[in-house]
Amino acid sequence: MASGTTLKLKQQRSRERREQILSAATKLFGEKGIDRTSLTDIAAAAKVPLSSIYDYFEDKRALVLEVPEDNFEALYQKTEPLLVKGGNAVEQLRIIFMTNFEYISENPSWGRVFFLEIWPSVIAAEPRVKKAVDKYALRYVQLIKQAIRAGTYRRNLDPYTAMSLMMGGMCHVTAVWLLYGRKYDLVKKGKAVFTTLHNGFLQE
Amino acid sequence: MASGTTLKLKQQRSRERREQILSAATKLFGEKGIDRTSLTDIAAAAKVPLSSIYDYFEDKRALVLEVPEDNFEALYQKTEPLLVKGGNAVEQLRIIFMTNFEYISENPSWGRVFFLEIWPSVIAAEPRVKKAVDKYALRYVQLIKQAIRAGTYRRNLDPYTAMSLMMGGMCHVTAVWLLYGRKYDLVKKGKAVFTTLHNGFLQE
Amino acid sequence: MASGTTLKLKQQRSRERREQILSAATKLFGEKGIDRTSLTDIAAAAKVPLSSIYDYFEDKRALVLEVPEDNFEALYQKTEPLLVKGGNAVEQLRIIFMTNFEYISENPSWGRVFFLEIWPSVIAAEPRVKKAVDKYALRYVQLIKQAIRAGTYRRNLDPYTAMSLMMGGMCHVTAVWLLYGRKYDLVKKGKAVFTTLHNGFLQE
Amino acid sequence: MASGTTLKLKQQRSRERREQILSAATKLFGEKGIDRTSLTDIAAAAKVPLSSIYDYFEDKRALVLEVPEDNFEALYQKTEPLLVKGGNAVEQLRIIFMTNFEYISENPSWGRVFFLEIWPSVIAAEPRVKKAVDKYALRYVQLIKQAIRAGTYRRNLDPYTAMSLMMGGMCHVTAVWLLYGRKYDLVKKGKAVFTTLHNGFLQE
DNA sequence: TATGAATGAGAATTCATTCAT
DNA sequence: CATGAATGAATTCTCATTCAT
């Protein structure tokens, strides 16, 4: 019993440490860029001994890769409950798109890592990250296809181009927001982006 | 006479070396990322002794910054002659947008550096880069404003959001093109992007 | 218990390494001059990997500054027990002055670093060094002032000039001793210096 | 004839350039230390192309060595006319000592190089410099010996110790003057130094 | 599992010196 | 003599990673 409790406590502590490291990494990657952030920096920020990082992550590369995965997971957690099953495609698209803006708005350091470091960097060519990004993008593509089939969006709209516009627009708007010191409401801006694109996608 | 000729030859050689370094840097930055590219790598690729880099660039930072500046210059050189003075705003917008796609298509390594490494990234906050990017973006904003005044584009279109969509769309489409091995015609894709956005911008 | 012992052993080893580095540095600085001594040299002499130096000293500068500080500390340790509290000022002056000569005699490499490299040189302007030197010099000045007040030394003796003569004399005599191969007894020479100066300082 | 004139002009220019380099070197050595001063710095300060330095000096080492020689020469030029042949030894000693203070006062950058760089550094072990320094010091020793023989100075005064006190005192006083920003009259201070030492040297 | 200490393999940068002209 | 350009050899410093305990 005692040892069981101890084990649980240990596991609990382990999970916490892991999160500490991951969150310190997210923050620092966003601030200084991935390559300019050393494990020593991360250890210091996470208040964990440097070599303990290796108890949780195989190496720096593994840690770097886990940052987007971790956040995609959180983003899904946030999005899922909001999606009304059976709602129409455009509505679902809007929810997914806007939830992402909200997530960034609440976790600007992740926004920074993702839009300023991970997505644009060659790391996206890394299979694990690419898969997560692709999966996310694919969702957009499918919903856009549905909207086309439903006659809401133009027949001649290329769903991949449309998805690129949504993702690219989000990326640019976020990057500007971050680079200029988050001076305005990102979610509002997100709405404008959605509306403008939606207008361009609509059946005439 | 002789010394004049000699001088020219020397200057010629100097300019060539400078270009060699810059182009090797552009290539490698795109392939491996800026921070992962060492001056040793660049020197080797440019077939120039490492220390000679310092004859042409103050330090690595200066070399990094010169890459986007240099290419923006080239992009302007390419765009300017195509702009029909007095042409309408939308037409000029289309030319500028499409010329950029053509330029990337012809200089994919620059595309890689610019869209995957420099913009959007912490380097974009670097004053010299920011200035060049801002100048470029401002042009879009102005033409969009003109188009709104002319009644072509919707009165309630926010020109900054519109610009973000154009730039962000270009960025995403380019990134995908690069990351997926340039399997299709980027310029064609660019046309689709422009058309879709244009539709969304139009006065109903 | 065990871990306590281990810790002590580790700390012990650490302190030893630190001392090794410091002593190798002192020796080499004296032999070749500070700027001509590379960290690579020091690492080799201390039989420690180059990068380990950075585990003990922030950078070369910090290492350089620690040399005089460290030795001033040792010099104080040596001098303090010899000072008879309540002894007259001149006697205390003599003890301090002669103990320094003895210390140099026993640690010629420090003598070399201090009298040929650090003081007098641009490094002496370094706040940390200046503070240590000033503190040491001030002691001389105060004792000389006391001796003047006690009527032992001339009323019109400038204590700062007197201190300069003592320090300068020590510096020159040490330098000559070192440069000419330490062929004679430095402490004896020190006595002659003290006597001659003392004579010049006395009330007629 | 014409070529003779040209030659002379060239030689004239050569000598000037040589002086420019030497004086720039003296200045910079004093400011930053010999090892921290690069030939590039010197070339820039002397307004001479870097490689031209090699037309006048074999290498950096040769240039460094020439700085004290050059200044000793100038010091001799200044001192010689002031020495009254047949004057008594103490008077001559005073003149030589004080002229040196005046020279430093007028050429503080040389004072800095000499007292903060050349004399205390191992460079004094360099035969050429050592010879010049020794020659200068010997003069003091000889005059002190004369003064002893003449019965002015104490029979039991060691002339070498006495010389060390004069040189060391000058060195220390100058170093302090330089390090503290030349806030007072160095020549006056020099007089105090001479008087105090002289008192200590006198026959009771 | 935890961790302080250690380290090898680079990285950027500097600089005396050479050389072709 | 003059000089712009070129360069090899060092130098300081960083950092991911390992290891003994």
Short mmCIF file of N, CA and C in Angstrom, two decimals, chain D residues 122-186:
data_model
loop_
_atom_site.label_atom_id
_atom_site.label_comp_id
_atom_site.label_asym_id
_atom_site.label_seq_id
_atom_site.Cartn_x
_atom_site.Cartn_y
_atom_site.Cartn_z
N VAL D 122 57.14 41.58 -19.08
CA VAL D 122 58.29 40.73 -19.37
C VAL D 122 59.10 41.24 -20.54
N ILE D 123 58.50 42.15 -21.28
CA ILE D 123 59.22 42.70 -22.42
C ILE D 123 60.53 43.30 -21.97
N ALA D 124 60.57 43.73 -20.73
CA ALA D 124 61.83 44.29 -20.25
C ALA D 124 62.93 43.23 -20.26
N ALA D 125 62.50 41.98 -20.36
CA ALA D 125 63.50 40.92 -20.48
C ALA D 125 64.05 40.86 -21.89
N GLU D 126 63.37 41.54 -22.80
CA GLU D 126 63.81 41.64 -24.20
C GLU D 126 65.14 42.39 -24.24
N PRO D 127 66.20 41.75 -24.76
CA PRO D 127 67.53 42.37 -24.70
C PRO D 127 67.58 43.84 -25.08
N ARG D 128 66.95 44.18 -26.21
CA ARG D 128 67.09 45.57 -26.67
C ARG D 128 66.50 46.57 -25.68
N VAL D 129 65.31 46.25 -25.18
CA VAL D 129 64.67 47.17 -24.24
C VAL D 129 65.42 47.16 -22.91
N LYS D 130 65.78 45.97 -22.50
CA LYS D 130 66.46 45.83 -21.22
C LYS D 130 67.73 46.68 -21.23
N LYS D 131 68.42 46.68 -22.35
CA LYS D 131 69.67 47.43 -22.46
C LYS D 131 69.42 48.92 -22.27
N ALA D 132 68.37 49.40 -22.94
CA ALA D 132 68.06 50.82 -22.82
C ALA D 132 67.68 51.18 -21.39
N VAL D 133 66.87 50.31 -20.78
CA VAL D 133 66.46 50.56 -19.40
C VAL D 133 67.67 50.51 -18.47
N ASP D 134 68.48 49.48 -18.67
CA ASP D 134 69.67 49.32 -17.84
C ASP D 134 70.58 50.53 -17.94
N LYS D 135 70.76 50.99 -19.17
CA LYS D 135 71.64 52.13 -19.41
C LYS D 135 71.13 53.35 -18.62
N TYR D 136 69.81 53.50 -18.68
CA TYR D 136 69.20 54.63 -17.99
C TYR D 136 69.38 54.48 -16.48
N ALA D 137 69.13 53.27 -15.99
CA ALA D 137 69.23 53.02 -14.55
C ALA D 137 70.67 53.17 -14.06
N LEU D 138 71.59 52.74 -14.92
CA LEU D 138 73.00 52.79 -14.55
C LEU D 138 73.46 54.21 -14.26
N ARG D 139 72.89 55.11 -15.02
CA ARG D 139 73.23 56.51 -14.83
C ARG D 139 72.89 56.97 -13.42
N TYR D 140 71.73 56.55 -12.95
CA TYR D 140 71.32 56.87 -11.58
C TYR D 140 72.34 56.27 -10.61
N VAL D 141 72.63 54.99 -10.83
CA VAL D 141 73.54 54.29 -9.91
C VAL D 141 74.88 55.01 -9.82
N GLN D 142 75.38 55.42 -10.98
CA GLN D 142 76.69 56.08 -10.98
C GLN D 142 76.68 57.41 -10.25
N LEU D 143 75.64 58.18 -10.50
CA LEU D 143 75.56 59.48 -9.82
C LEU D 143 75.39 59.29 -8.31
N ILE D 144 74.63 58.28 -7.93
CA ILE D 144 74.47 58.01 -6.49
C ILE D 144 75.82 57.61 -5.88
N LYS D 145 76.53 56.77 -6.60
CA LYS D 145 77.87 56.37 -6.12
C LYS D 145 78.76 57.59 -5.94
N GLN D 146 78.72 58.48 -6.94
CA GLN D 146 79.53 59.72 -6.84
C GLN D 146 79.17 60.51 -5.59
N ALA D 147 77.85 60.61 -5.36
CA ALA D 147 77.38 61.39 -4.21
C ALA D 147 77.85 60.75 -2.91
N ILE D 148 77.91 59.43 -2.91
CA ILE D 148 78.40 58.74 -1.71
C ILE D 148 79.88 59.05 -1.53
N ARG D 149 80.61 58.91 -2.62
CA ARG D 149 82.05 59.20 -2.55
C ARG D 149 82.31 60.62 -2.09
N ALA D 150 81.46 61.52 -2.58
CA ALA D 150 81.64 62.94 -2.24
C ALA D 150 81.22 63.22 -0.79
N GLY D 151 80.67 62.21 -0.12
CA GLY D 151 80.29 62.39 1.28
C GLY D 151 78.92 63.02 1.46
N THR D 152 78.23 63.29 0.33
CA THR D 152 76.88 63.86 0.46
C THR D 152 75.90 62.79 0.93
N TYR D 153 75.98 61.63 0.30
CA TYR D 153 75.07 60.55 0.69
C TYR D 153 75.78 59.58 1.62
N ARG D 154 74.99 58.94 2.46
CA ARG D 154 75.49 57.99 3.45
C ARG D 154 76.42 56.93 2.86
N ARG D 155 77.43 56.64 3.58
CA ARG D 155 78.40 55.61 3.20
C ARG D 155 77.70 54.25 3.00
N ASN D 156 76.77 53.93 3.92
CA ASN D 156 76.13 52.60 3.88
C ASN D 156 74.89 52.52 2.97
N LEU D 157 74.73 53.52 2.13
CA LEU D 157 73.58 53.49 1.20
C LEU D 157 73.90 52.57 0.03
N ASP D 158 73.03 51.60 -0.23
CA ASP D 158 73.25 50.74 -1.39
C ASP D 158 72.76 51.48 -2.63
N PRO D 159 73.65 51.79 -3.55
CA PRO D 159 73.25 52.61 -4.71
C PRO D 159 72.17 51.94 -5.56
N TYR D 160 72.15 50.62 -5.60
CA TYR D 160 71.13 49.94 -6.39
C TYR D 160 69.75 50.05 -5.74
N THR D 161 69.75 49.89 -4.42
CA THR D 161 68.49 50.07 -3.71
C THR D 161 67.99 51.51 -3.90
N ALA D 162 68.93 52.43 -3.77
CA ALA D 162 68.56 53.84 -3.93
C ALA D 162 67.95 54.09 -5.31
N MET D 163 68.61 53.52 -6.32
CA MET D 163 68.10 53.69 -7.69
C MET D 163 66.70 53.07 -7.80
N SER D 164 66.51 51.88 -7.23
CA SER D 164 65.20 51.23 -7.26
C SER D 164 64.14 52.13 -6.64
N LEU D 165 64.52 52.78 -5.55
CA LEU D 165 63.54 53.66 -4.90
C LEU D 165 63.19 54.84 -5.79
N MET D 166 64.17 55.37 -6.49
CA MET D 166 63.88 56.50 -7.37
C MET D 166 63.01 56.07 -8.54
N MET D 167 63.41 54.97 -9.19
CA MET D 167 62.64 54.49 -10.35
C MET D 167 61.26 53.99 -9.91
N GLY D 168 61.24 53.21 -8.87
CA GLY D 168 59.97 52.67 -8.38
C GLY D 168 59.03 53.77 -7.94
N GLY D 169 59.58 54.74 -7.25
CA GLY D 169 58.75 55.87 -6.81
C GLY D 169 58.17 56.59 -8.02
N MET D 170 59.02 56.83 -9.00
CA MET D 170 58.55 57.51 -10.21
C MET D 170 57.44 56.71 -10.88
N CYS D 171 57.69 55.42 -10.96
CA CYS D 171 56.73 54.51 -11.59
C CYS D 171 55.39 54.55 -10.86
N HIS D 172 55.41 54.41 -9.57
CA HIS D 172 54.17 54.34 -8.81
C HIS D 172 53.40 55.65 -8.88
N VAL D 173 54.13 56.72 -8.66
CA VAL D 173 53.50 58.03 -8.68
C VAL D 173 52.87 58.32 -10.05
N THR D 174 53.59 57.94 -11.09
CA THR D 174 53.07 58.14 -12.45
C THR D 174 51.84 57.27 -12.69
N ALA D 175 51.94 56.02 -12.30
CA ALA D 175 50.82 55.10 -12.52
C ALA D 175 49.56 55.61 -11.82
N VAL D 176 49.72 56.04 -10.58
CA VAL D 176 48.57 56.56 -9.84
C VAL D 176 48.02 57.79 -10.54
N TRP D 177 48.92 58.66 -10.95
CA TRP D 177 48.52 59.89 -11.64
C TRP D 177 47.69 59.55 -12.88
N LEU D 178 48.16 58.55 -13.63
CA LEU D 178 47.46 58.16 -14.86
C LEU D 178 46.14 57.47 -14.54
N LEU D 179 46.20 56.54 -13.60
CA LEU D 179 44.98 55.77 -13.29
C LEU D 179 43.88 56.65 -12.69
N TYR D 180 44.28 57.70 -12.00
CA TYR D 180 43.26 58.55 -11.38
C TYR D 180 42.94 59.78 -12.23
N GLY D 181 43.34 59.73 -13.49
CA GLY D 181 42.90 60.78 -14.40
C GLY D 181 43.71 62.06 -14.36
N ARG D 182 45.00 61.97 -14.01
CA ARG D 182 45.91 63.13 -14.07
C ARG D 182 45.32 64.37 -13.39
N LYS D 183 44.86 64.19 -12.18
CA LYS D 183 44.17 65.29 -11.53
C LYS D 183 45.09 66.32 -10.88
N TYR D 184 46.34 65.98 -10.73
CA TYR D 184 47.24 66.95 -10.08
C TYR D 184 48.51 67.14 -10.88
N ASP D 185 49.39 68.02 -10.39
CA ASP D 185 50.62 68.35 -11.11
C ASP D 185 51.68 67.29 -10.85
N LEU D 186 51.97 66.51 -11.87
CA LEU D 186 52.90 65.40 -11.69
C LEU D 186 54.30 65.88 -11.32
#
